[in-house]
Coordinates of C-alpha atoms and ligand atoms in Angstrom, one line a residue:
M174 CA 2.7 -17.8 -25.1
K175 CA 2.8 -14.3 -23.6
G176 CA 2.4 -15.4 -19.9
L177 CA 5.7 -17.6 -20.2
L178 CA 7.6 -14.6 -21.2
I179 CA 7.2 -13.1 -17.6
F180 CA 8.7 -16.3 -16.1
A181 CA 12.1 -15.1 -15.4
C182 CA 14.3 -18.6 -15.1
F183 CA 17.4 -18.9 -13.2
F184 CA 19.5 -22.1 -12.4
W185 CA 19.9 -23.2 -8.8
N186 CA 22.3 -26.5 -7.7
G187 CA 21.8 -27.5 -11.1
Y188 CA 18.0 -27.4 -11.7
A189 CA 16.0 -24.8 -13.5
I190 CA 13.7 -23.2 -11.6
A191 CA 10.6 -21.2 -12.9
Q192 CA 10.0 -17.9 -10.9
Q193 CA 7.9 -15.4 -10.9
C194 CA 7.7 -12.4 -8.8
P195 CA 5.0 -12.6 -6.5
I196 CA 4.2 -9.0 -6.1
V197 CA 0.4 -7.3 -6.7
P198 CA 0.2 -5.3 -8.6
F199 CA 2.9 -6.9 -10.9
P200 CA 6.1 -4.4 -11.0
N201 CA 6.7 -2.6 -14.5
D202 CA 10.3 -3.5 -14.5
V203 CA 11.6 -6.9 -12.3
K204 CA 14.5 -9.0 -12.6
T205 CA 15.3 -12.0 -10.8
I206 CA 18.9 -11.7 -8.7
N207 CA 20.4 -15.0 -7.6
G208 CA 20.1 -16.2 -4.5
K209 CA 18.2 -15.6 -0.9
L210 CA 18.0 -13.1 1.6
T211 CA 17.6 -14.3 5.4
L212 CA 15.9 -11.3 7.7
T213 CA 16.5 -12.1 11.0
V214 CA 15.9 -10.4 14.5
N215 CA 19.5 -8.8 13.8
T216 CA 18.2 -7.1 10.3
Q217 CA 17.9 -3.3 11.1
I218 CA 15.6 -0.9 9.2
I219 CA 18.0 1.9 8.6
C220 CA 16.4 5.4 8.1
D221 CA 18.7 8.5 8.7
D222 CA 15.9 11.0 7.8
D223 CA 13.2 12.5 9.5
R224 CA 10.7 12.9 6.5
I225 CA 10.4 8.9 5.9
N226 CA 10.8 8.3 9.6
E227 CA 7.0 7.2 9.7
Q228 CA 7.2 4.7 6.8
A229 CA 10.3 3.3 8.5
I230 CA 8.1 2.9 11.8
Y231 CA 4.8 1.5 9.5
L232 CA 7.5 -1.4 7.8
Q233 CA 8.7 -2.2 11.3
Q234 CA 5.2 -2.7 12.7
Q235 CA 3.7 -4.6 9.6
I236 CA 6.8 -7.1 10.0
L237 CA 5.9 -7.2 13.5
K238 CA 1.9 -7.8 13.0
T239 CA 2.0 -10.4 10.0
T240 CA 5.1 -12.5 11.0
G241 CA 5.7 -11.8 14.8
L242 CA 9.5 -10.5 14.0
T243 CA 10.9 -7.2 16.1
L244 CA 13.3 -5.2 14.0
S245 CA 14.7 -2.2 15.1
V246 CA 14.4 0.9 13.2
G247 CA 18.1 2.9 13.2
A248 CA 20.4 4.9 11.8
K249 CA 23.5 2.9 11.5
S250 CA 23.8 -0.5 10.0
T251 CA 25.0 -3.4 12.1
N252 CA 25.2 -6.4 9.7
S253 CA 22.2 -7.1 6.9
A254 CA 20.1 -4.2 6.4
I255 CA 16.4 -3.0 5.0
T256 CA 17.8 0.7 4.0
L257 CA 14.9 3.2 3.3
K258 CA 16.8 6.2 1.2
L259 CA 15.3 9.3 -0.4
E260 CA 17.1 10.1 -4.1
N261 CA 15.9 12.7 -6.0
S262 CA 17.1 11.5 -8.9
I263 CA 14.4 8.7 -9.0
E264 CA 11.7 10.2 -11.4
G265 CA 8.2 10.0 -10.7
A266 CA 6.1 11.2 -7.4
E267 CA 5.4 7.3 -6.8
A268 CA 8.0 5.6 -8.3
Y269 CA 10.4 3.7 -6.2
R270 CA 13.3 1.1 -6.6
L271 CA 13.4 -2.2 -4.3
D272 CA 16.4 -4.0 -4.4
V273 CA 16.7 -7.3 -2.5
K274 CA 20.0 -8.9 -2.1
P275 CA 21.9 -11.4 -0.6
N276 CA 23.3 -9.2 1.7
G277 CA 20.3 -6.7 2.5
V278 CA 17.5 -4.6 0.7
N279 CA 17.2 -0.9 -0.6
I280 CA 14.3 1.0 -1.0
T281 CA 14.9 4.1 -2.6
A282 CA 12.6 6.9 -4.4
A283 CA 12.3 10.6 -4.5
T284 CA 9.2 11.1 -2.0
A285 CA 7.7 9.4 0.8
H286 CA 5.0 7.9 -1.4
G287 CA 7.6 6.3 -3.5
I288 CA 9.3 4.7 -0.4
F289 CA 5.9 3.6 0.9
N290 CA 4.8 1.6 -2.4
G291 CA 8.8 0.1 -1.9
I292 CA 7.7 -0.8 1.4
N293 CA 4.2 -2.4 0.4
S294 CA 6.2 -4.5 -2.2
L295 CA 8.7 -5.8 0.1
L296 CA 6.1 -6.8 2.5
Q297 CA 4.5 -8.7 -0.2
L298 CA 7.4 -10.8 -0.4
I299 CA 8.0 -11.2 3.2
R300 CA 4.4 -12.4 3.7
L301 CA 4.5 -14.8 0.9
S302 CA 8.1 -16.1 2.5
V303 CA 8.6 -18.9 5.1
V304 CA 9.1 -18.3 8.5
K305 CA 11.1 -20.9 10.2
N306 CA 13.1 -20.3 13.8
N307 CA 12.3 -16.4 13.8
N308 CA 14.1 -16.7 10.0
I309 CA 12.4 -15.1 7.1
S310 CA 14.1 -16.3 3.7
I311 CA 12.9 -14.1 0.8
T312 CA 13.8 -14.3 -2.9
C313 CA 16.1 -11.7 -4.3
W314 CA 14.7 -8.9 -7.1
S315 CA 15.7 -5.8 -8.5
I316 CA 12.7 -3.7 -9.4
K317 CA 12.2 -0.5 -10.7
D318 CA 8.4 0.5 -10.6
S319 CA 5.9 3.2 -10.7
P320 CA 2.3 3.5 -11.6
R321 CA 0.8 3.5 -14.8
F322 CA -2.2 5.6 -13.7
A323 CA -2.2 8.3 -10.9
W324 CA -5.9 7.5 -9.9
R325 CA -6.3 4.0 -8.5
G326 CA -9.4 4.1 -6.8
L327 CA -12.0 1.9 -4.9
L328 CA -15.5 3.2 -3.9
L329 CA -17.6 2.2 -0.8
D330 CA -21.2 2.8 -0.4
E331 CA -22.2 2.8 3.1
S332 CA -25.7 4.5 2.7
R333 CA -27.3 1.1 1.5
H334 CA -25.4 -0.8 4.1
Y335 CA -23.3 0.5 6.9
F336 CA -19.9 -1.7 7.9
G337 CA -18.4 0.7 10.6
M338 CA -14.6 1.7 11.4
E339 CA -13.3 -1.7 11.4
M340 CA -14.2 -2.5 8.2
V341 CA -13.2 0.5 6.8
K342 CA -10.0 0.2 8.0
E343 CA -9.5 -3.5 7.0
L344 CA -10.2 -2.1 3.2
L345 CA -7.6 0.7 3.6
D346 CA -4.7 -1.9 4.8
W347 CA -5.6 -4.0 1.6
M348 CA -5.8 -0.6 -0.4
A349 CA -2.5 0.3 0.4
F350 CA -0.9 -3.4 0.0
Y351 CA -2.2 -3.2 -3.5
K352 CA -1.1 0.5 -4.0
L353 CA -4.4 1.8 -4.4
N354 CA -4.5 5.5 -3.9
K355 CA -8.3 6.7 -3.6
F356 CA -11.1 5.9 -1.3
H357 CA -14.5 7.2 -2.9
W358 CA -16.7 7.0 0.5
H359 CA -20.3 7.0 -1.0
L360 CA -21.7 8.4 2.6
T361 CA -25.3 9.6 1.5
D362 CA -27.9 8.4 -0.6
E363 CA -31.8 7.1 -0.6
P364 CA -31.6 4.9 2.2
A365 CA -29.2 6.6 4.7
W366 CA -27.1 9.7 5.6
R367 CA -24.0 8.8 7.3
L368 CA -21.9 11.6 8.0
E369 CA -22.6 13.9 11.2
I370 CA -22.8 17.4 10.1
K371 CA -22.7 19.7 13.4
A372 CA -24.9 22.4 11.7
Y373 CA -27.7 19.9 11.1
P374 CA -27.6 17.3 13.7
K375 CA -30.6 15.7 12.5
L376 CA -29.0 14.9 8.8
A377 CA -26.9 12.0 11.0
L378 CA -29.5 11.0 13.7
T379 CA -32.9 10.9 11.9
G380 CA -31.0 10.7 8.2
G381 CA -28.7 8.0 9.8
I382 CA -31.9 5.5 10.6
G383 CA -32.6 2.5 8.0
N384 CA -30.7 0.7 5.4
F385 CA -31.9 -0.7 2.2
D386 CA -33.8 -3.8 3.9
D387 CA -34.8 -2.3 6.8
P388 CA -35.9 1.5 6.8
K389 CA -36.5 1.0 10.7
A390 CA -32.9 0.1 11.3
P391 CA -31.2 1.8 14.2
S392 CA -29.5 5.1 12.9
Q393 CA -25.9 4.4 12.3
Y394 CA -23.1 7.3 11.2
Y395 CA -19.7 8.3 11.4
T396 CA -19.0 10.9 13.8
Q397 CA -16.6 13.7 13.1
E398 CA -14.2 12.3 15.0
Q399 CA -14.5 9.0 13.4
I400 CA -14.1 10.6 10.3
K401 CA -10.8 12.4 11.2
D402 CA -9.4 9.0 12.2
V403 CA -10.3 7.5 9.1
V404 CA -8.8 10.5 7.1
A405 CA -5.5 10.3 9.2
Y406 CA -5.0 6.3 9.1
A407 CA -5.4 6.7 5.0
A408 CA -3.1 9.5 5.1
D409 CA -0.5 7.3 6.7
R410 CA -1.1 5.0 4.0
F411 CA -0.9 7.5 1.2
I412 CA -4.7 7.2 0.2
D413 CA -6.9 10.4 -0.1
V414 CA -10.5 10.0 1.0
I415 CA -13.0 11.8 -1.2
P416 CA -16.4 12.0 0.5
E417 CA -19.3 11.6 -2.0
I418 CA -22.3 13.8 -0.9
D419 CA -24.9 13.3 -3.6
M420 CA -27.0 16.0 -5.0
P421 CA -29.8 17.1 -6.3
G422 CA -30.6 13.7 -6.6
H423 CA -30.2 10.5 -4.0
A424 CA -31.1 12.7 -1.5
S425 CA -34.1 11.1 0.5
A426 CA -32.4 10.3 3.5
A427 CA -31.2 13.9 4.0
N428 CA -34.8 15.0 2.9
K429 CA -36.4 12.9 5.7
A430 CA -34.3 14.6 8.4
Y431 CA -34.8 18.5 6.9
P432 CA -38.2 17.8 4.6
V433 CA -38.4 21.9 3.8
F434 CA -35.6 21.6 1.5
S435 CA -36.9 19.0 -0.5
G436 CA -37.9 18.9 -4.3
G437 CA -39.8 15.7 -4.0
G438 CA -39.4 12.4 -6.2
S439 CA -41.4 10.0 -7.7
T440 CA -43.4 6.9 -6.8
K441 CA -40.3 4.3 -7.0
H442 CA -38.3 7.0 -5.3
P443 CA -39.9 9.2 -2.9
E444 CA -38.6 13.0 -1.8
F445 CA -35.7 12.2 -4.1
T446 CA -34.3 15.2 -4.9
F447 CA -33.2 18.8 -3.3
N448 CA -35.1 21.7 -4.4
P449 CA -33.4 23.9 -6.6
G450 CA -35.8 26.4 -6.6
L451 CA -35.2 27.7 -2.9
D452 CA -32.6 29.8 -2.3
S453 CA -32.2 28.4 1.0
T454 CA -31.5 25.1 -0.1
Y455 CA -28.0 26.5 -1.7
S456 CA -26.8 28.2 1.9
Y457 CA -28.2 24.9 3.3
L458 CA -25.8 22.6 1.3
G459 CA -23.1 25.3 1.5
R460 CA -22.7 25.0 5.2
I461 CA -22.7 21.0 5.0
L462 CA -20.0 21.3 2.2
R463 CA -18.1 23.5 4.5
E464 CA -17.9 21.1 7.2
T465 CA -17.6 18.4 4.8
D466 CA -14.1 20.3 3.6
V467 CA -13.1 20.5 7.2
L468 CA -13.0 17.1 7.9
F469 CA -11.5 15.9 4.9
Q470 CA -8.2 16.7 3.4
S471 CA -8.3 16.0 0.1
Q472 CA -9.6 19.2 -1.4
M473 CA -11.7 17.4 -3.2
V474 CA -15.9 16.5 -3.0
H475 CA -18.1 14.0 -5.2
L476 CA -21.1 15.8 -6.0
G477 CA -22.8 12.9 -7.5
G478 CA -25.0 14.3 -9.9
D479 CA -26.1 11.1 -11.4
E480 CA -29.9 9.7 -11.6
V481 CA -31.7 12.7 -11.1
S482 CA -34.3 12.1 -13.8
F483 CA -35.6 9.3 -11.2
G484 CA -37.4 11.7 -9.3
N485 CA -37.7 15.4 -10.4
E486 CA -40.6 15.7 -11.9
K487 CA -42.3 17.8 -8.8
W488 CA -39.8 20.5 -10.2
R489 CA -41.8 21.1 -13.0
T490 CA -44.6 22.5 -11.2
D491 CA -43.1 23.9 -8.0
P492 CA -43.4 27.6 -7.9
G493 CA -39.8 28.3 -6.7
V494 CA -38.5 26.2 -9.9
V495 CA -40.8 27.6 -12.3
K496 CA -39.7 31.2 -11.1
L497 CA -35.7 30.0 -11.2
M498 CA -36.3 29.2 -14.9
Q499 CA -38.1 31.9 -16.0
D500 CA -35.2 34.6 -14.1
Q501 CA -32.1 32.1 -15.1
H502 CA -33.6 31.2 -18.5
L503 CA -33.5 27.5 -18.3
A504 CA -34.9 25.8 -21.2
D505 CA -36.2 22.6 -19.5
L506 CA -35.2 20.3 -16.4
T507 CA -31.8 19.3 -17.3
A508 CA -31.1 22.9 -17.5
V509 CA -32.4 23.5 -14.0
E510 CA -30.1 20.6 -12.9
H511 CA -26.9 22.0 -14.5
Y512 CA -27.5 25.2 -12.9
F513 CA -27.9 23.9 -9.3
T514 CA -24.4 22.0 -10.1
A515 CA -22.9 24.9 -11.1
R516 CA -24.0 26.5 -8.2
M517 CA -22.6 24.1 -5.7
A518 CA -19.5 23.3 -7.5
D519 CA -18.8 27.4 -7.4
T520 CA -19.2 26.8 -3.2
L521 CA -16.6 23.8 -3.8
F522 CA -14.1 26.2 -5.9
Q523 CA -14.8 29.1 -3.3
L524 CA -13.0 26.7 -0.7
N525 CA -10.0 25.6 -3.0
N526 CA -11.9 22.3 -3.5
K527 CA -12.4 20.2 -6.7
V528 CA -15.7 18.9 -7.8
L529 CA -15.5 15.6 -8.5
L530 CA -19.2 14.5 -10.6
W531 CA -20.3 11.1 -12.0
D532 CA -20.5 11.5 -16.1
E533 CA -24.3 13.2 -16.5
A534 CA -22.2 16.1 -15.5
A535 CA -20.1 16.0 -18.8
D536 CA -23.1 18.1 -20.4
A537 CA -22.8 20.7 -17.3
D538 CA -20.3 22.7 -18.8
L539 CA -18.0 23.4 -15.8
P540 CA -14.6 24.6 -15.3
R541 CA -12.1 22.0 -16.8
D542 CA -9.4 22.8 -14.5
K543 CA -11.3 22.2 -11.3
T544 CA -13.6 19.4 -12.3
L545 CA -13.1 15.7 -12.7
I546 CA -15.6 13.4 -14.3
F547 CA -16.3 9.8 -13.6
W548 CA -17.7 7.7 -16.6
W549 CA -19.6 4.9 -15.2
R550 CA -22.5 4.2 -17.6
H551 CA -20.7 1.5 -19.8
D552 CA -23.4 1.6 -22.2
H553 CA -23.3 4.8 -23.2
P554 CA -19.9 5.4 -24.6
E555 CA -20.6 8.8 -25.8
Q556 CA -20.6 10.2 -22.5
L557 CA -17.0 8.8 -22.0
K558 CA -16.1 10.8 -25.6
K559 CA -17.9 13.8 -24.7
A560 CA -15.7 14.4 -21.2
L561 CA -12.7 14.1 -23.3
D562 CA -13.7 16.0 -26.4
K563 CA -14.6 19.1 -24.0
G564 CA -11.2 18.6 -22.1
Y565 CA -12.4 17.2 -18.7
F566 CA -9.7 14.4 -16.8
T567 CA -11.3 11.5 -16.4
I568 CA -11.9 8.4 -14.3
L569 CA -12.9 5.1 -15.8
C570 CA -15.2 3.0 -13.9
P571 CA -17.8 1.6 -16.2
R572 CA -20.2 -0.4 -14.9
L573 CA -18.9 -3.2 -16.8
P574 CA -16.4 -4.6 -15.1
F575 CA -15.8 -2.2 -12.3
Y576 CA -18.9 -2.6 -10.2
F577 CA -18.5 -5.4 -7.4
D578 CA -21.9 -5.6 -6.6
F579 CA -21.8 -7.4 -10.3
M580 CA -21.8 -11.4 -9.9
Q581 CA -18.3 -12.7 -10.4
D582 CA -20.0 -16.3 -10.9
S583 CA -22.9 -18.1 -12.5
T584 CA -23.9 -19.9 -9.4
Q585 CA -24.1 -16.8 -7.3
R586 CA -27.6 -16.3 -6.2
L587 CA -27.9 -12.7 -5.0
G588 CA -26.1 -9.8 -6.6
R589 CA -26.7 -7.2 -10.1
K590 CA -26.2 -8.8 -13.3
W591 CA -26.6 -6.4 -16.6
K592 CA -28.9 -8.3 -18.9
G593 CA -27.5 -11.8 -18.2
A594 CA -24.0 -10.4 -17.9
I595 CA -21.6 -11.5 -14.9
V596 CA -18.1 -9.8 -14.2
T597 CA -15.7 -12.9 -13.5
L598 CA -12.3 -12.1 -12.5
D599 CA -10.6 -12.9 -16.0
K600 CA -13.3 -10.8 -17.6
L601 CA -12.3 -7.9 -15.1
Y602 CA -8.3 -8.5 -15.5
A603 CA -9.3 -8.2 -19.4
F604 CA -10.5 -4.5 -19.3
N605 CA -8.3 -2.6 -21.5
L606 CA -8.7 1.0 -22.8
N607 CA -7.8 0.0 -26.2
D608 CA -11.3 -1.5 -26.5
L609 CA -12.6 2.1 -25.5
Q610 CA -11.8 3.8 -29.1
V611 CA -10.0 7.2 -26.9
S612 CA -8.0 8.9 -29.4
N613 CA -4.6 9.2 -28.8
E614 CA -4.7 13.2 -28.3
H615 CA -7.2 12.2 -25.0
R616 CA -5.6 9.8 -23.4
H617 CA -3.6 11.6 -21.0
Q618 CA -7.0 13.1 -19.6
I619 CA -7.7 9.4 -18.5
I620 CA -6.4 9.6 -15.0
G621 CA -7.2 6.7 -13.8
V622 CA -9.7 3.8 -12.8
Q623 CA -11.7 2.9 -10.0
A624 CA -14.0 0.0 -8.9
G625 CA -17.4 0.2 -6.8
I626 CA -18.7 -1.5 -4.0
W627 CA -22.3 -0.6 -4.1
T628 CA -24.0 -2.6 -1.4
E629 CA -27.8 -2.6 -2.1
F630 CA -27.4 -6.6 -2.1
I631 CA -24.0 -6.7 0.1
T632 CA -25.3 -6.7 3.8
T633 CA -22.5 -7.8 5.5
K634 CA -18.8 -8.2 5.9
E635 CA -18.5 -11.6 4.5
K636 CA -20.2 -10.6 1.6
L637 CA -18.5 -7.7 1.3
E638 CA -15.1 -9.5 1.3
Y639 CA -16.3 -12.2 -0.9
M640 CA -17.3 -9.6 -3.4
L641 CA -13.6 -7.9 -3.3
F642 CA -11.6 -10.7 -2.9
P643 CA -9.7 -11.2 -5.2
R644 CA -10.9 -8.7 -7.7
I645 CA -9.2 -6.3 -5.9
T646 CA -5.8 -7.8 -7.1
A647 CA -7.2 -7.1 -11.2
L648 CA -8.2 -3.6 -10.3
A649 CA -4.6 -2.7 -8.6
E650 CA -3.2 -4.4 -11.8
I651 CA -5.6 -2.6 -14.4
G652 CA -4.7 0.4 -12.5
W653 CA -0.7 0.4 -12.0
T654 CA 0.6 -2.1 -14.6
L655 CA 1.7 -1.5 -18.2
D656 CA -0.6 -3.6 -20.8
E657 CA 2.5 -5.2 -22.0
K658 CA 3.4 -6.4 -18.4
K659 CA 0.1 -8.4 -17.7
S660 CA -0.5 -11.7 -18.2
I661 CA -3.8 -13.5 -17.3
T662 CA -1.6 -16.8 -16.4
G663 CA 1.0 -14.8 -14.6
F664 CA -1.8 -13.3 -12.7
H665 CA -3.4 -16.7 -11.9
Q666 CA -0.2 -17.6 -10.4
R667 CA -0.2 -14.5 -8.2
V668 CA -3.7 -14.6 -7.2
L669 CA -3.6 -18.4 -5.9
D670 CA -0.7 -16.7 -3.5
Q671 CA -2.9 -14.2 -2.3
L672 CA -5.2 -16.4 -1.4
K673 CA -3.1 -17.7 1.0
L674 CA -3.0 -14.5 2.8
Y675 CA -6.7 -13.9 2.7
R676 CA -7.1 -18.0 4.1
K677 CA -4.2 -16.2 6.8
D678 CA -6.3 -12.9 7.7
G679 CA -9.7 -14.7 8.0
I680 CA -11.0 -13.0 4.7
Y681 CA -14.0 -14.6 3.4
Y682 CA -12.7 -14.3 0.0
Y683 CA -14.3 -15.9 -3.1
N684 CA -12.0 -19.0 -4.9
P685 CA -12.1 -18.0 -8.6
F686 CA -10.2 -21.5 -9.2
K687 CA -12.5 -23.4 -6.9
P688 CA -15.8 -21.5 -6.5
Q689 CA -17.4 -24.3 -4.4
Q690 CA -14.9 -24.4 -1.7
T691 CA -16.1 -20.7 -0.7
P692 CA -20.0 -20.8 -1.2
E693 CA -21.8 -17.3 -1.2
P694 CA -22.5 -15.7 2.2
L695 CA -26.0 -15.5 2.6
T696 CA -28.3 -14.6 5.6
A697 CA -31.1 -17.0 6.8
R698 CA -33.2 -14.1 5.7
Q699 CA -31.7 -14.1 2.0
V700 CA -32.2 -17.2 1.7
A701 CA -35.7 -17.2 2.6
N702 CA -36.3 -14.5 0.1
L703 CA -34.6 -16.0 -2.6
S704 CA -36.7 -19.1 -2.4
E705 CA -40.2 -17.3 -1.9
Ligands
TNX1371 C1 -25.7 2.7 -10.3 S1 -22.6 4.8 -10.0 C2 -25.6 3.7 -9.4 C3 -25.5 3.5 -7.9 C4 -26.0 2.2 -7.6 C5 -25.5 1.3 -8.9 C6 -25.5 -0.4 -8.5 C7 -24.2 5.7 -9.8 C8 -23.8 6.7 -10.2 N1 -25.3 5.1 -9.3 O1 -26.8 4.6 -7.1 O2 -25.9 1.7 -6.4 O3 -25.5 1.9 -10.0 O4 -24.7 -0.9 -9.4

């Protein structure tokens, strides 16, 4: 019933046509307008404001790329036009208005980011329209839109498997299309270190060797030039890139390159930690963070901080750590972990960066105004509560349903499950903050949501696409669209439209409506291992 409400009905030639706005994420205020607009080669993109000229060119390029139509950008209108205009009266850093009328399009916003969001809504309408004889006919709408959450993120783990520049840019393109605005790049972990650091070249050269399946795979990493390229590409799309340099755990690849800083590990996780009992560890990691800060413009670094207990047992007997515990009056290994995190966080604060950490760090008593906590352990709701009670701004990324390495279908053969649970598209879409029992007083501290593509079992581009598309659309709506505007029936309709775009673009997507049409892509080796 609720689903029906979002269908706007209008009459045309005497027929009632149920019409739903196809934009993903679904806009928070949308009305139908009678009639159609036809874009032709004579339609001009009008923009006489240098502050949004780049966005006008982005629109021009995307229209050419996706439809073949070449529109010119200029300051004066000839006939029908797409007009981009900054207007201070529109409230909200990312808010925009999009009016598509039979005689032209207006996109207005107070910021360039808002204009960019409006452009992406228009691009969605254009891409889903019919192009005939170089004419594009689009349905008319009046949209006033702004996001529910400021942080709408996606994490890609490239330590376990490396995907490379082309894949990263493809992800950034789709993120922009769906108004996702934070790219969390997990670049270091146990199998490999993927970021060139000039002061310590072996981090990439030696640490870059291997992946989750094959410890001997040739070194693969991002050079500093490539990082700058990605950061600029993302900035053009209003996406902040946040690097994650995981510490003091998940440090095995770094320790392979510079074993002198290793704090040891466990049988299952050898050489897993950095050594918090050595002073030189702090200056070593400090230099790494300084170079990282220069490369990334977001003024935020994620320091990980998760699962340290997987491999810190050697700390107990390490003379340096024992001395540190005595000198600093640290009662146990958790206190050592927090001491380490606080010291590294200080380095970031001196660089005018915020520190971002997984929810283990809610116990570490870092300054509230410079720390963001990522709640990932859905089975530890008390950790979310603690982060909020302590006043931290928090991002929700609970494994269930936000980890996209989890299976999405009972027929899937390779991927994670949580005690038998899988993450279907509908389960993900049903995610609701109200189920988390966050008090009203703390709601404003929840600044957003984020999904993670962890890649232990995602080894190819096809598999990555299969796990992400179309789940990325649900993520986008959870981040952007208000609960009362969401509807599962409307969403299914929108997803069906998006699947058409994936087909056009050659994306190996998963079809939630007809899973047998898009079988799970597995390599011959994976199939052989499964049947063993
Ligand atoms: C947990 S998220 C991890 C990752 C794994 C992921 C697999 C987090 C802080 N740690 O290291 O890749 O689960 O789903």
